[in-house]
CSV table of N, CA and C in Angstrom, one decimal:
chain,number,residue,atom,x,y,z
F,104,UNK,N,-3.2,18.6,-5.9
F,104,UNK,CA,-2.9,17.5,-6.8
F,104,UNK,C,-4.0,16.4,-6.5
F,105,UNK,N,-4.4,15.8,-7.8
F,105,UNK,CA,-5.5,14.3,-7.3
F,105,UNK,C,-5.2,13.0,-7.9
F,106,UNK,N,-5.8,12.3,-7.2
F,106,UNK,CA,-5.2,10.7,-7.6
F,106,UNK,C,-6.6,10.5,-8.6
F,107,UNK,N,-6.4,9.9,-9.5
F,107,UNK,CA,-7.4,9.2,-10.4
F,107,UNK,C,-7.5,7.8,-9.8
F,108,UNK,N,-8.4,7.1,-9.3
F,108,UNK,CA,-8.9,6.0,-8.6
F,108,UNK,C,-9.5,5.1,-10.1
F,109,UNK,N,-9.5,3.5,-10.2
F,109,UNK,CA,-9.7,2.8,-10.7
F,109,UNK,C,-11.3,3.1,-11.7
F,110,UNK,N,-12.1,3.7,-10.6
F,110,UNK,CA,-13.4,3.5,-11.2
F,110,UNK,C,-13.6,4.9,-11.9
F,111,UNK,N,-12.6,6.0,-11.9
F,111,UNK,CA,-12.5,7.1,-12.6
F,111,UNK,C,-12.7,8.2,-12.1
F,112,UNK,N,-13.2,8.1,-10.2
F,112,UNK,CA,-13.9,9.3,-9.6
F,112,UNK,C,-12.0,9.8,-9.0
F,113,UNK,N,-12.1,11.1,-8.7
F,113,UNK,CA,-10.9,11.6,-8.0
F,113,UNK,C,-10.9,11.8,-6.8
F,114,UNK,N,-10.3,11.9,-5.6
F,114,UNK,CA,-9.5,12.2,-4.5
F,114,UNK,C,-8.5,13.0,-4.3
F,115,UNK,N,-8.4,13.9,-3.5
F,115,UNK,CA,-7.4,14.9,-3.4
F,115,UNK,C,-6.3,13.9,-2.4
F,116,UNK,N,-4.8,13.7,-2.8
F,116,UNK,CA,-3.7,13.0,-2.3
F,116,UNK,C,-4.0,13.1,-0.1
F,117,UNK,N,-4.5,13.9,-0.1
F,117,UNK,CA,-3.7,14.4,1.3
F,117,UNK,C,-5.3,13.7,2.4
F,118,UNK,N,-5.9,14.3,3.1
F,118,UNK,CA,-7.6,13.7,3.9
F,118,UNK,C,-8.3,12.8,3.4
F,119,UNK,N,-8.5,13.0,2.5
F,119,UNK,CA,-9.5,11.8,1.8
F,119,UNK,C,-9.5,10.5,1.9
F,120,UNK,N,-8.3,10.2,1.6
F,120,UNK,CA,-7.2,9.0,1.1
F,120,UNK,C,-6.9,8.3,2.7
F,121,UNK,N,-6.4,9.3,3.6
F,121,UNK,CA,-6.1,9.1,4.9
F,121,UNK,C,-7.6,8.6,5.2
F,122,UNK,N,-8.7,9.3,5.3
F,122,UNK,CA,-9.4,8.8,6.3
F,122,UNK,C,-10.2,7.6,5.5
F,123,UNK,N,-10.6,7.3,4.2
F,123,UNK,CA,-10.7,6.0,3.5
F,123,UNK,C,-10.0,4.8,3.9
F,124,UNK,N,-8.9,5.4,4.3
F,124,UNK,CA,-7.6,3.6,4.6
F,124,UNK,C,-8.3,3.8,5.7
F,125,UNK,N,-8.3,4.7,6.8
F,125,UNK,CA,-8.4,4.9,8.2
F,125,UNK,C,-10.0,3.6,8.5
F,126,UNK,N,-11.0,4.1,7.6
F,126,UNK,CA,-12.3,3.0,7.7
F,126,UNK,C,-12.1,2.1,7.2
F,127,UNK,N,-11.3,1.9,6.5
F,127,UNK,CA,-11.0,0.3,6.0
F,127,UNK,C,-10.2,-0.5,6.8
F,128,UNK,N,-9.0,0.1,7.5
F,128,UNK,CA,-8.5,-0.8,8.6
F,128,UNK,C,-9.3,-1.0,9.9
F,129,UNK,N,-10.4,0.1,10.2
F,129,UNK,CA,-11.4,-0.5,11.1
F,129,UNK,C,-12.4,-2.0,10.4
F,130,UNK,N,-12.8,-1.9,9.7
F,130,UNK,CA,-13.4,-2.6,8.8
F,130,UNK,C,-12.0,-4.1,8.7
F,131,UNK,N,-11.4,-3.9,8.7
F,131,UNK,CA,-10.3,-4.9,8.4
F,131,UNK,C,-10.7,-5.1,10.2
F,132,UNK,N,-9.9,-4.3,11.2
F,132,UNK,CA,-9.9,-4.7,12.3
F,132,UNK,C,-11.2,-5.3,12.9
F,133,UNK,N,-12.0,-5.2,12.6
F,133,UNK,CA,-13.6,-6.0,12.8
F,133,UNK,C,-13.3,-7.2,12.8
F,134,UNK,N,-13.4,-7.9,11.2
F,134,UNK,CA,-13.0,-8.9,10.5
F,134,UNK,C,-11.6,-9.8,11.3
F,135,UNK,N,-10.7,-9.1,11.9
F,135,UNK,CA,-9.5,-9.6,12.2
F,135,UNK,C,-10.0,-10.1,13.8
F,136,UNK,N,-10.7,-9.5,14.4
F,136,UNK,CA,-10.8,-9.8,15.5
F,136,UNK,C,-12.0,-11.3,15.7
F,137,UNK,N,-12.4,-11.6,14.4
F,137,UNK,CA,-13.6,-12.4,14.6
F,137,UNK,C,-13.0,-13.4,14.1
F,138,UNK,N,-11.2,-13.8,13.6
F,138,UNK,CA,-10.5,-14.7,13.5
F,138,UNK,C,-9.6,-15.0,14.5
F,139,UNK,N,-9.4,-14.1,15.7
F,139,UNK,CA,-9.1,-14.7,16.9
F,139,UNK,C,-7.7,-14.9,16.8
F,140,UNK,N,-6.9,-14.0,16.1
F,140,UNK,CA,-5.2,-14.0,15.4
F,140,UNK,C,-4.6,-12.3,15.9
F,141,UNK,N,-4.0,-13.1,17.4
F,141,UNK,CA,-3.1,-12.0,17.8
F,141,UNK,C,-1.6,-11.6,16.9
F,142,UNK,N,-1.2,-12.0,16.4
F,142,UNK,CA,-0.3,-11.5,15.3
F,142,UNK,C,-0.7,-10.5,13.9
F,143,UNK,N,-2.3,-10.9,13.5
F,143,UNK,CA,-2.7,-10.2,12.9
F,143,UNK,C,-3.8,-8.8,13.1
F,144,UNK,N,-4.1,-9.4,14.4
F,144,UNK,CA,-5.0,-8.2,15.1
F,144,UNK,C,-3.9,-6.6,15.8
F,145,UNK,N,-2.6,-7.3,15.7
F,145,UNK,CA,-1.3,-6.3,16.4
F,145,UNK,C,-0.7,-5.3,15.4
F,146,UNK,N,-1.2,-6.2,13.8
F,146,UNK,CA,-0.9,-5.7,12.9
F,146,UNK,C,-1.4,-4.5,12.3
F,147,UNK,N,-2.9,-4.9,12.2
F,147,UNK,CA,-4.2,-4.1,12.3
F,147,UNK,C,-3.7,-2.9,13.0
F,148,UNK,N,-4.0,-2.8,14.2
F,148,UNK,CA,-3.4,-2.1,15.3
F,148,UNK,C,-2.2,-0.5,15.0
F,149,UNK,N,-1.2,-1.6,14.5
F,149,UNK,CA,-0.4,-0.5,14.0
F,149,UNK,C,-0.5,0.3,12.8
F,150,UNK,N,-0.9,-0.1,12.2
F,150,UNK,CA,-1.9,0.7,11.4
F,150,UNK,C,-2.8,1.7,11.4
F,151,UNK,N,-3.7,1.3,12.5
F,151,UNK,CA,-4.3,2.1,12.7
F,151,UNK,C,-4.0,2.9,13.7
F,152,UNK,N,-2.9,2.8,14.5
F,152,UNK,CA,-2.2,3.9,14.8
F,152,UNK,C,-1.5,4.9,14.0
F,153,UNK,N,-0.7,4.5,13.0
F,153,UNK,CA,-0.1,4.9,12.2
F,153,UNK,C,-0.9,5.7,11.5
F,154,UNK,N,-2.5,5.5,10.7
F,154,UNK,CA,-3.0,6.2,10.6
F,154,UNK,C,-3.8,7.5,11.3
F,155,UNK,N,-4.0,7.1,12.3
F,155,UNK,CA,-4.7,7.9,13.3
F,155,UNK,C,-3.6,9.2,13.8
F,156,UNK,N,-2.4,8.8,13.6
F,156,UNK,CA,-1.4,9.9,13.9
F,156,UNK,C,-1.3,10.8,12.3
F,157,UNK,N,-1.1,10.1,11.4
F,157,UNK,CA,-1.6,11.0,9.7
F,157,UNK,C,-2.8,12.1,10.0
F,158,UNK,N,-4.1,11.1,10.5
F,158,UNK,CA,-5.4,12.6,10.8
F,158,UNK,C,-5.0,13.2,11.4
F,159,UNK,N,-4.4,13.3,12.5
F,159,UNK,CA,-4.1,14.4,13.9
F,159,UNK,C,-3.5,15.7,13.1
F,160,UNK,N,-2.5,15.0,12.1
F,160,UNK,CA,-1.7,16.1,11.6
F,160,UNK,C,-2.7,17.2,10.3
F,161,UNK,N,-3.6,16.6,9.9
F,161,UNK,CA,-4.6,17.3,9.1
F,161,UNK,C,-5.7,18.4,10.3
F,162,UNK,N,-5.5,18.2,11.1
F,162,UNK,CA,-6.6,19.2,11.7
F,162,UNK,C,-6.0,20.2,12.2
């Protein structure tokens, strides 16, 4: 199954999608850390836990 994305290109629901969020919450976590906000840098965090445990389960 695939997700139609805004600009019209596709993505398959399952890897793709995971590892996309997965660089954007690093990319977020960058940014979060150069605002110096431990409530939002914790938040980050679990996230990217949360995602990093999604990839584990694709390999």
């Amino acid at each position: 199954m695939s997700n139609a994305l805004a600009n019209g290109s596709h993505v398959d629901d399952g890897g793709e999608l995971i590892r996309r969020a997965a660089e954007q919450a690093l990319d977020l976590r960058q940014t979060v850390n150069e605002l110096i906000d431990p409530k939002l840098r914790e938040l980050v965090d679990v996230v990217l836990i949360e995602l990093g445990f999604l990839l584990s389960k694709l390999k």
